[in-house]
Coordinates of C-alpha atoms and ligand atoms in Angstrom, one line a residue:
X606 CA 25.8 -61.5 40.5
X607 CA 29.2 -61.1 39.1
X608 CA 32.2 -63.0 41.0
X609 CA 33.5 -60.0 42.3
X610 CA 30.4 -59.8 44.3
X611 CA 30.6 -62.6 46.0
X612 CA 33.5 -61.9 47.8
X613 CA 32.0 -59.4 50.2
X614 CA 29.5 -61.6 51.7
X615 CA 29.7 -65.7 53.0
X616 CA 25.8 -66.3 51.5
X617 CA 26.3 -68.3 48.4
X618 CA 23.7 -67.8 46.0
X619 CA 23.9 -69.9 43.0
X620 CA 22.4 -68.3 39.6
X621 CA 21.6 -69.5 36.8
X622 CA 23.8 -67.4 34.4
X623 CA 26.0 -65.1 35.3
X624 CA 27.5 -62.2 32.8
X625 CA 30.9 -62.9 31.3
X626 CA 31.8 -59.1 30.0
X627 CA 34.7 -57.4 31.2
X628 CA 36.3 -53.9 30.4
X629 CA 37.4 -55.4 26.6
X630 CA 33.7 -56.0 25.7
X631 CA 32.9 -52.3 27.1
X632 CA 35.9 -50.7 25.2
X633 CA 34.7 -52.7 22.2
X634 CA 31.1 -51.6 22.0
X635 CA 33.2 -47.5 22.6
X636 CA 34.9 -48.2 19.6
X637 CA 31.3 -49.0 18.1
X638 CA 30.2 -46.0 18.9
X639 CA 33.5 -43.9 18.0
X640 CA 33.3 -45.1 14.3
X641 CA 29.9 -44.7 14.0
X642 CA 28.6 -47.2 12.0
X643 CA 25.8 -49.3 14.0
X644 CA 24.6 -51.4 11.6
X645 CA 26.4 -54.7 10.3
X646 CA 29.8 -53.6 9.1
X647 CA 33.5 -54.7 9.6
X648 CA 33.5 -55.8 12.8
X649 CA 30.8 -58.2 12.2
X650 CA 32.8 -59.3 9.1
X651 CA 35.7 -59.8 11.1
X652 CA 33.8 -61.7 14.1
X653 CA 32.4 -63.7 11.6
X654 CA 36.0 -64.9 9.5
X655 CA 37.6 -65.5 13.3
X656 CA 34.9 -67.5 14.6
X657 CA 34.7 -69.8 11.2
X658 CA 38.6 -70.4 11.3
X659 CA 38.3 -71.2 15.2
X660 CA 36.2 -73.8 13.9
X661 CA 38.2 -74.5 11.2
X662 CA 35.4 -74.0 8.2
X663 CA 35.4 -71.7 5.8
X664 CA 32.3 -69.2 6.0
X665 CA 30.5 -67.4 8.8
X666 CA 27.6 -65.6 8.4
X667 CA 26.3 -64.1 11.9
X668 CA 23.1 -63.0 12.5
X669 CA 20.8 -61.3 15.4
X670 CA 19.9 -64.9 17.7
X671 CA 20.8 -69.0 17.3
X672 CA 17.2 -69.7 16.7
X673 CA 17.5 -66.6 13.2
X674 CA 20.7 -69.0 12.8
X675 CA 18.3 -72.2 12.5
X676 CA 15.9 -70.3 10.1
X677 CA 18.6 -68.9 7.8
X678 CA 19.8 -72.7 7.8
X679 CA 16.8 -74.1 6.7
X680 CA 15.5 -72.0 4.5
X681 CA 18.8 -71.8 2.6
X682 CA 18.1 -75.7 1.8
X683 CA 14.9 -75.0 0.5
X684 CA 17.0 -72.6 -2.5
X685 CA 19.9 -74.7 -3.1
X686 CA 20.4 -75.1 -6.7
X687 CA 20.4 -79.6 -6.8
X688 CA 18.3 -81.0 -4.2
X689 CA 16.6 -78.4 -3.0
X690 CA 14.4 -79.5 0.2
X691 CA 10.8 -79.3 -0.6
X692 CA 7.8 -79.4 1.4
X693 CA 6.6 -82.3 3.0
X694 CA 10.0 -83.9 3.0
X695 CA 11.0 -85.3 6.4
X696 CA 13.3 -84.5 9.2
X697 CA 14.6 -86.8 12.1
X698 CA 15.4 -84.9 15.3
X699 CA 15.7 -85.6 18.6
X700 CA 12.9 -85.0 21.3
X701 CA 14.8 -82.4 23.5
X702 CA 16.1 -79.5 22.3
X703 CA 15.1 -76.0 22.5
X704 CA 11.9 -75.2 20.8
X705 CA 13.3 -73.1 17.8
X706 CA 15.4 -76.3 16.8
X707 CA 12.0 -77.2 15.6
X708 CA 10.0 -74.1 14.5
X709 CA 11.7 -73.7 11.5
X710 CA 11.3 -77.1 10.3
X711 CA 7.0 -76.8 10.8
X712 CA 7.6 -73.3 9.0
X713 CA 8.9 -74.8 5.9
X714 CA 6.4 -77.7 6.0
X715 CA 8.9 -80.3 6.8
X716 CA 7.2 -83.3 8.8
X717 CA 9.0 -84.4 11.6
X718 CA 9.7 -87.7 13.0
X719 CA 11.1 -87.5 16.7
X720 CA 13.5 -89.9 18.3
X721 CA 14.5 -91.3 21.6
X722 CA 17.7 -89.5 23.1
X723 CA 19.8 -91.9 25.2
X724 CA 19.6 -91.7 29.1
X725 CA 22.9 -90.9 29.7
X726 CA 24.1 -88.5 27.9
X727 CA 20.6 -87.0 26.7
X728 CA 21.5 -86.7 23.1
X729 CA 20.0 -88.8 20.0
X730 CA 20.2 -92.6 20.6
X731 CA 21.4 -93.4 16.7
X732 CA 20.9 -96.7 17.3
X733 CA 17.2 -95.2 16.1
X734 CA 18.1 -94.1 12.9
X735 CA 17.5 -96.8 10.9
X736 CA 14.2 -96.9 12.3
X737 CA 13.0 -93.2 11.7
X738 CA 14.0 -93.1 8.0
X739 CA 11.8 -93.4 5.1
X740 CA 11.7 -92.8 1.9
X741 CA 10.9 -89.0 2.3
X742 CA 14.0 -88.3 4.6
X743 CA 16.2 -85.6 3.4
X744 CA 17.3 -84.2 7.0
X745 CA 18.7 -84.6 10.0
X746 CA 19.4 -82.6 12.9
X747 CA 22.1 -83.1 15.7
X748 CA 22.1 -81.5 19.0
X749 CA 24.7 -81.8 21.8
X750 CA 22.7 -80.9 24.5
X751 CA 24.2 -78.9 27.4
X752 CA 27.8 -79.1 26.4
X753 CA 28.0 -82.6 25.5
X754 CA 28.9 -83.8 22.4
X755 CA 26.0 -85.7 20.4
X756 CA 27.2 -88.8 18.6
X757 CA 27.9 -86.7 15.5
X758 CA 30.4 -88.8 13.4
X759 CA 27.5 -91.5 13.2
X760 CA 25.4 -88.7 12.5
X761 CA 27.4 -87.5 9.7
X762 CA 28.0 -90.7 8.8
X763 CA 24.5 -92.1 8.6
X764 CA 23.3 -88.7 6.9
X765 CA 26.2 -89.7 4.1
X766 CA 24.8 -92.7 3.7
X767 CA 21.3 -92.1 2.8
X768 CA 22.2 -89.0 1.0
X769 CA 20.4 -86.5 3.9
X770 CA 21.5 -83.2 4.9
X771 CA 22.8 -82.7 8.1
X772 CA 21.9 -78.9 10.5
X773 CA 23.9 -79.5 13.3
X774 CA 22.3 -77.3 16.0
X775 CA 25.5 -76.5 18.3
X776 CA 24.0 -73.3 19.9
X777 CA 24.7 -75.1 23.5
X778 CA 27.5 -76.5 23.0
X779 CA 30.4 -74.3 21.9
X780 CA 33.8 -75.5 22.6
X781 CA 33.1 -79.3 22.8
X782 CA 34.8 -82.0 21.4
X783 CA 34.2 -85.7 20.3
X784 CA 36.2 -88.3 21.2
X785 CA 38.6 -88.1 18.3
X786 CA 39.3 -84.2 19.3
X787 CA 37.0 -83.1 16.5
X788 CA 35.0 -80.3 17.5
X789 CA 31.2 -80.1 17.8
X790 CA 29.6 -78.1 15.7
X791 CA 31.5 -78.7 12.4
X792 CA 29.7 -81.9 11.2
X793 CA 27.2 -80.5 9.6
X794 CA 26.3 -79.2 6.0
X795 CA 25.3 -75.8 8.2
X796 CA 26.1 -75.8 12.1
X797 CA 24.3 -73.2 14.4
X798 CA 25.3 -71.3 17.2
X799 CA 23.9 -68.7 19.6
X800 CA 25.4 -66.2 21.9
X801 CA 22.6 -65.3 24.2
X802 CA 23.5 -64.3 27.6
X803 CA 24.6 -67.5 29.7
X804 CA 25.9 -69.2 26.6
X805 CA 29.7 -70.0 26.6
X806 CA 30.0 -66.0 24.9
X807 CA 27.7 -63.8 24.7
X808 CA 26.6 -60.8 22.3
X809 CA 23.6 -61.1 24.8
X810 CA 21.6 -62.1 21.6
X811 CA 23.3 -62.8 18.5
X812 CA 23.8 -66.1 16.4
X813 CA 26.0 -67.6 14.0
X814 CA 25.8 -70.0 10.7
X815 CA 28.9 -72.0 10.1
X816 CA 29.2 -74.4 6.1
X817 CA 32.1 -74.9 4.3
X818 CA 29.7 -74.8 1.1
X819 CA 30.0 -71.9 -0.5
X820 CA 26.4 -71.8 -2.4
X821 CA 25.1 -72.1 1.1
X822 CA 27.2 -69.3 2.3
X823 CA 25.6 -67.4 -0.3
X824 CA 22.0 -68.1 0.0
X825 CA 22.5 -67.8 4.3
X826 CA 23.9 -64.2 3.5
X827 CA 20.6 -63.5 0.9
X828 CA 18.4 -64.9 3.1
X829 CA 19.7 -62.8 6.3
X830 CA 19.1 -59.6 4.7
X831 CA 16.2 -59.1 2.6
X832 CA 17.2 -61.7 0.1
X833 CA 19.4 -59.1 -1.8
X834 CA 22.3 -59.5 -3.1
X835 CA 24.2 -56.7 -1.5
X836 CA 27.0 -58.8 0.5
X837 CA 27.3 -61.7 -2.3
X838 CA 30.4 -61.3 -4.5
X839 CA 30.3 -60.4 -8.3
X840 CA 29.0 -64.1 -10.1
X841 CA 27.9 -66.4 -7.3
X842 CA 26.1 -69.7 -8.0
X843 CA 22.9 -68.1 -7.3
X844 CA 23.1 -64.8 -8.7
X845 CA 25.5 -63.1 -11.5
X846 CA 26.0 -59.3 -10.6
X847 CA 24.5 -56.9 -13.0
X848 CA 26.2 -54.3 -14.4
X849 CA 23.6 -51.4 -13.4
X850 CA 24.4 -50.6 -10.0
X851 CA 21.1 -48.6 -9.9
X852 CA 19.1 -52.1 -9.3
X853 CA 21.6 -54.0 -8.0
X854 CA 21.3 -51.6 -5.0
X855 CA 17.5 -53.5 -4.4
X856 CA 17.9 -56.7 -6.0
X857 CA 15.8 -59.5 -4.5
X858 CA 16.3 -62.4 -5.1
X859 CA 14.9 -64.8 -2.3
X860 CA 12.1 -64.4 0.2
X861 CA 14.5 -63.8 2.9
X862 CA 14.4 -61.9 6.2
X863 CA 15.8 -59.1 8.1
X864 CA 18.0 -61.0 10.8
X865 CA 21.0 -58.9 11.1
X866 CA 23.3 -58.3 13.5
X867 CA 24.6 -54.8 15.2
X868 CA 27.8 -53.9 14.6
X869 CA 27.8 -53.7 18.6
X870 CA 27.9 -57.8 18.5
X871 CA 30.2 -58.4 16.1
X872 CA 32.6 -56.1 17.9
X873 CA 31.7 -58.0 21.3
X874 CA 31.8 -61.5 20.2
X875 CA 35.5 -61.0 18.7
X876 CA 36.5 -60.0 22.6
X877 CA 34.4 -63.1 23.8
X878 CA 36.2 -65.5 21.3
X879 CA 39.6 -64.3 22.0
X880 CA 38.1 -65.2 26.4
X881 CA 36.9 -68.4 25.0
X882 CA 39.7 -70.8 25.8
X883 CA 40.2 -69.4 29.2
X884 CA 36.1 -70.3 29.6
X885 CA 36.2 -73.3 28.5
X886 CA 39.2 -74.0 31.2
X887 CA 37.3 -72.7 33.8
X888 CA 34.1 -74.1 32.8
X889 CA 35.7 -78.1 33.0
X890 CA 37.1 -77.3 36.5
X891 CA 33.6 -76.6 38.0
X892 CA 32.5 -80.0 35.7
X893 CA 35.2 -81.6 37.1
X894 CA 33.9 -80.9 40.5
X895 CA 30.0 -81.5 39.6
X896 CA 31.8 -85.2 38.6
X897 CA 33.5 -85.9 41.7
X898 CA 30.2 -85.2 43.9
X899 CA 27.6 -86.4 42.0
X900 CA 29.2 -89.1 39.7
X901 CA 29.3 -91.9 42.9
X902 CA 25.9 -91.1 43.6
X903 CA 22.7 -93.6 42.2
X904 CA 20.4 -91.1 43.7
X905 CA 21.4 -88.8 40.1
X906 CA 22.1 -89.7 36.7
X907 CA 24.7 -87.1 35.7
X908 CA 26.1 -86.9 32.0
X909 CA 28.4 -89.6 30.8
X910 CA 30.9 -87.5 28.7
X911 CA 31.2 -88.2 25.1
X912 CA 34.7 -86.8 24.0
X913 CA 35.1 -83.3 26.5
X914 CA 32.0 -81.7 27.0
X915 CA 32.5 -77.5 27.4
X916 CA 29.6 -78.3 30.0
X917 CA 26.7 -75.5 29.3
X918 CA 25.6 -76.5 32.5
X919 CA 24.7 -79.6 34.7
X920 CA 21.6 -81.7 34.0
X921 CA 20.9 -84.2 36.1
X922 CA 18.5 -86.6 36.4
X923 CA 16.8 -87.4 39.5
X924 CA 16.7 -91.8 39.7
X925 CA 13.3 -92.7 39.1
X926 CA 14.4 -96.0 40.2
X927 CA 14.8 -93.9 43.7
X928 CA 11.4 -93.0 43.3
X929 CA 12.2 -89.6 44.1
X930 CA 9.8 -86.7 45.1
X931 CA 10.9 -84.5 42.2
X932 CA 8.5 -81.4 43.3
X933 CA 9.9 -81.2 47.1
X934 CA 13.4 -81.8 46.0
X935 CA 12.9 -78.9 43.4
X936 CA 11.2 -76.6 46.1
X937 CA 14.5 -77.8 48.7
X938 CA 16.8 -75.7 45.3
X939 CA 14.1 -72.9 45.5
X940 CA 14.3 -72.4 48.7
X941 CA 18.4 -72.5 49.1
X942 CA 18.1 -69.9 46.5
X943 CA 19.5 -72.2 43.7
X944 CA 18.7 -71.7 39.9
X945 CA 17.5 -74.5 37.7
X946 CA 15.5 -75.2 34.7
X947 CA 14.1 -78.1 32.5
X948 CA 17.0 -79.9 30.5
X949 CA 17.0 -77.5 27.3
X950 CA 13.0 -77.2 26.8
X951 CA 12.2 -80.9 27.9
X952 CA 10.5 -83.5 25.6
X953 CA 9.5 -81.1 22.6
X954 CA 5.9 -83.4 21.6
X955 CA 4.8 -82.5 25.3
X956 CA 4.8 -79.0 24.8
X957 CA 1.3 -77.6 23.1
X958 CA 3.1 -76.1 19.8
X959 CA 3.3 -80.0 18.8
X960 CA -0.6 -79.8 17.8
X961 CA 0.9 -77.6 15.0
X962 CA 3.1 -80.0 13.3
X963 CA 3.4 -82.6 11.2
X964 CA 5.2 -85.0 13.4
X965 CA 5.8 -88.7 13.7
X966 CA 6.9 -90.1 17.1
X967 CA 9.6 -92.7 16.2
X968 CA 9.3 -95.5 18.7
X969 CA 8.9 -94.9 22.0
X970 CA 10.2 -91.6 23.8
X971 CA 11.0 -93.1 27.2
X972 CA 14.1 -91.6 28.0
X973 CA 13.4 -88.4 26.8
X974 CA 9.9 -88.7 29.0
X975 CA 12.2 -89.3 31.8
X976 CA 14.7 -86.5 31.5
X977 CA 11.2 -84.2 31.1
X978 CA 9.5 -85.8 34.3
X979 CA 13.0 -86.4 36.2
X980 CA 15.4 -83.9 35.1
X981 CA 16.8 -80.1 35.6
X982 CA 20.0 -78.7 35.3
X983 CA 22.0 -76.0 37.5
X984 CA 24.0 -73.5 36.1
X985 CA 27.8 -73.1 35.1
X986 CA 30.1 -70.5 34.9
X987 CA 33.5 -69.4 33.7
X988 CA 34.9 -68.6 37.3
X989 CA 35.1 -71.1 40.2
X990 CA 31.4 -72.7 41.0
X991 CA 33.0 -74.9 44.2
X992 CA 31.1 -73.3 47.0
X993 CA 27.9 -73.4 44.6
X994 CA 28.0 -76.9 43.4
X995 CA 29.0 -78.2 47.1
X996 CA 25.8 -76.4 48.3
X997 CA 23.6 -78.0 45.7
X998 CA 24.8 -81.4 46.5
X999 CA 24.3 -80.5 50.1
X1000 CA 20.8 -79.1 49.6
X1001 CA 19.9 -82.6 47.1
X1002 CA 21.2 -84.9 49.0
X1003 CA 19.4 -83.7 51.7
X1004 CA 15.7 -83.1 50.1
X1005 CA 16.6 -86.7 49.3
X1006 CA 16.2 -88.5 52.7
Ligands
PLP2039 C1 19.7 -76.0 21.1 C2 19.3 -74.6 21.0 N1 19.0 -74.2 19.8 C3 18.6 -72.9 19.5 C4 18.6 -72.0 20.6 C5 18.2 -70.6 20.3 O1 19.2 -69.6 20.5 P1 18.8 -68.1 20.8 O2 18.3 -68.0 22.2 O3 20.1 -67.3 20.6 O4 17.7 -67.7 19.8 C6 18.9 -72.4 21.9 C7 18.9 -71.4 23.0 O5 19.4 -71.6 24.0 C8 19.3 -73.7 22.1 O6 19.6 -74.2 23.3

């Protein structure tokens, strides 16, 4: 339901997601379709360059979903020129995130040892660190779940210190920023991002690999198309150009994929970035709102900020202390018509695709046990959620008694 919507009637129905497009992403996909070119061209090119400098890095390289933007990242460190990843080397990762934070990491026979993620802010507890490395470490990967920054500068720091590359999965949480105003996903040797509808902007699907390294640039753009070298310049550090245009035309270099992008999304996500400070605005409002009710309240465990979080959405975690009837207090947001979900994907070793990796459990994963058993989240927008967020915490606090 767009906002517009909701003005005709006095039911309040909160969703989930909610579309974010307005006449400029319409007008953008025309002029798509007026220059004729469908496939991955100069608006894509474009997106790419303004979305890198937004961050501040230097290279972009978009392709067709976050979770193509995880592969790409991956498999690029398995090609790297010095210290390559190799199989049956070792990641750490937390235990919630989405499940194609992980695939990739099984695909390319990486074992994986899974830590705790602190109550409060559902992100990695790196006071675990220490304890999940070995010998055979050579990765880490940092997620800010939901808008909320992970502890990334003792990520990034702890990665620098045992020599370990760092995928910084930022595909929920665009916009954020640590502490020191740094923003989230720029700490990492690649950093991911995914505009799927309901993210903070959307190609509806579409994804996007941020470095600063420029061998990985190149290998992300191989490995996106075919592992050609069609979009690398003349002499890169992993291929020269050949004089004969004839083979250069199909010249394969890595096993790569086919995970581009329309031209459609690059033209969309330029008028989505130019929205997204106006989003991000809007988007801490409704947080600042979700605070104010829920914060007080032992009966939830709501976020505790780390730096400004560009708030995906609202976990919360019902008090197990409170000993609270999770399944009628879900059924009382079913019933009011209220959208939720499981944090992310929930604790990733509970889901059945675990019997198919290699996978260490680093300690215990009671917190990350709790968010699974305890926790949901409700959705944000970009326009004014008040009405919405006051009936949820109606509707909870009720179910509650
Ligand atoms: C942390 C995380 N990584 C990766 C993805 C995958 O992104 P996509 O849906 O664009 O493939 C998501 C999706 O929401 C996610 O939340």
């Amino acid at each position: 339901m767009l906002d517009t919507d909701r003005k005709d009637t006095n039911e309040v129905r909160y969703e989930l997601a909610a579309s974010t497009w307005g006449p400029e992403e319409i007008a953008a996909i025309h002029r798509v379709i007026e220059g004729n070119r469908f496939t991955m061209g100069a608006e894509v090119a474009a997106f790419e360059t303004e979305y890198a400098a937004w961050h501040g890095l230097k290279y972009g390289v978009m392709v067709n979903s976050g979770s193509s933007a995880n592969l790409v990242a991956v498999a690029s460190l398995f090609y790297k020129k010095d210290r390559p990843l190799q199989r049956g080397d070792e990641a750490i990762a937390p235990a919630i995130s989405w499940s194609t934070t992980y695939h990739p990491l099984q695909q390319y026979g990486l074992k994986l040892r899974f830590v705790d993620v602190e109550l409060d802010t559902i992100n990695m507890d790196v006071a675990q660190l220490e304890r999940a490395l070995t010998p055979r470490t050579r990765l880490i990967v940092a997620v800010s779940i939901l808008g909320n920054p992970a502890r990334l500068d003792a990520i990034r720091a702890f990665a620098d210190r045992h020599d370990l590359y760092l995928l910084e999965d930022n595909c929920e949480s665009l916009g954020a920023e640590l502490p020191d105003g740094r923003k989230a996903g720029t700490f990492g040797d690649f950093n991911t991002s995914s505009f799927f509808f309901s993210h903070h902007i959307a190609t509806m699907e579409g994804g996007m690999i941020l470095t600063d390294d420029e061998e990985l640039c190149h290998l992300a753009r191989s490995i996106r198309a075919h592992g050609w070298t069609r979009e690398l310049p003349p002499g890169t550090r992993i291929a020269d150009r050949r004089e004969d245009e004839f083979y250069e035309a199909y010249r394969f270099i890595l096993p790569g994929y086919n995970l581009r992008p329309l031209e459609m999304s690059g033209a969309i996500g330029r008028e989505q970035l130019k929205k997204l400070p106006e989003f991000l605005r809007a988007r801490r409002r409704n947080l600042a709102r979700f605070q104010t009710l829920f914060g007080g309240d032992d009966r939830f465990i709501i976020p505790r900020e780390n730096g400004k979080s560009s708030s995906f959405s609202f976990p919360i975690v019902l008090n197990p202390k409170r000993q609270p009837d999770r399944r009628r207090i879900l059924g009382a947001l079913r019933d009011a018509d209220i959208g939720f979900r499981i944090v992310t994907g929930g604790c990733f070793p509970r889901h059945d695709a675990i019997r198919h990796f290699d996978h260490e459990i680093v300690g215990t994963l009671k917190n990350a046990n709790t968010v699974h058993d305890f926790g949901f989240f409700l959705g944000n927008h970009p326009f004014d959620l008040s009405r919405e967020i006051e009936l949820a915490y109606a509707t909870l606090d009720r179910a509650f008694r």
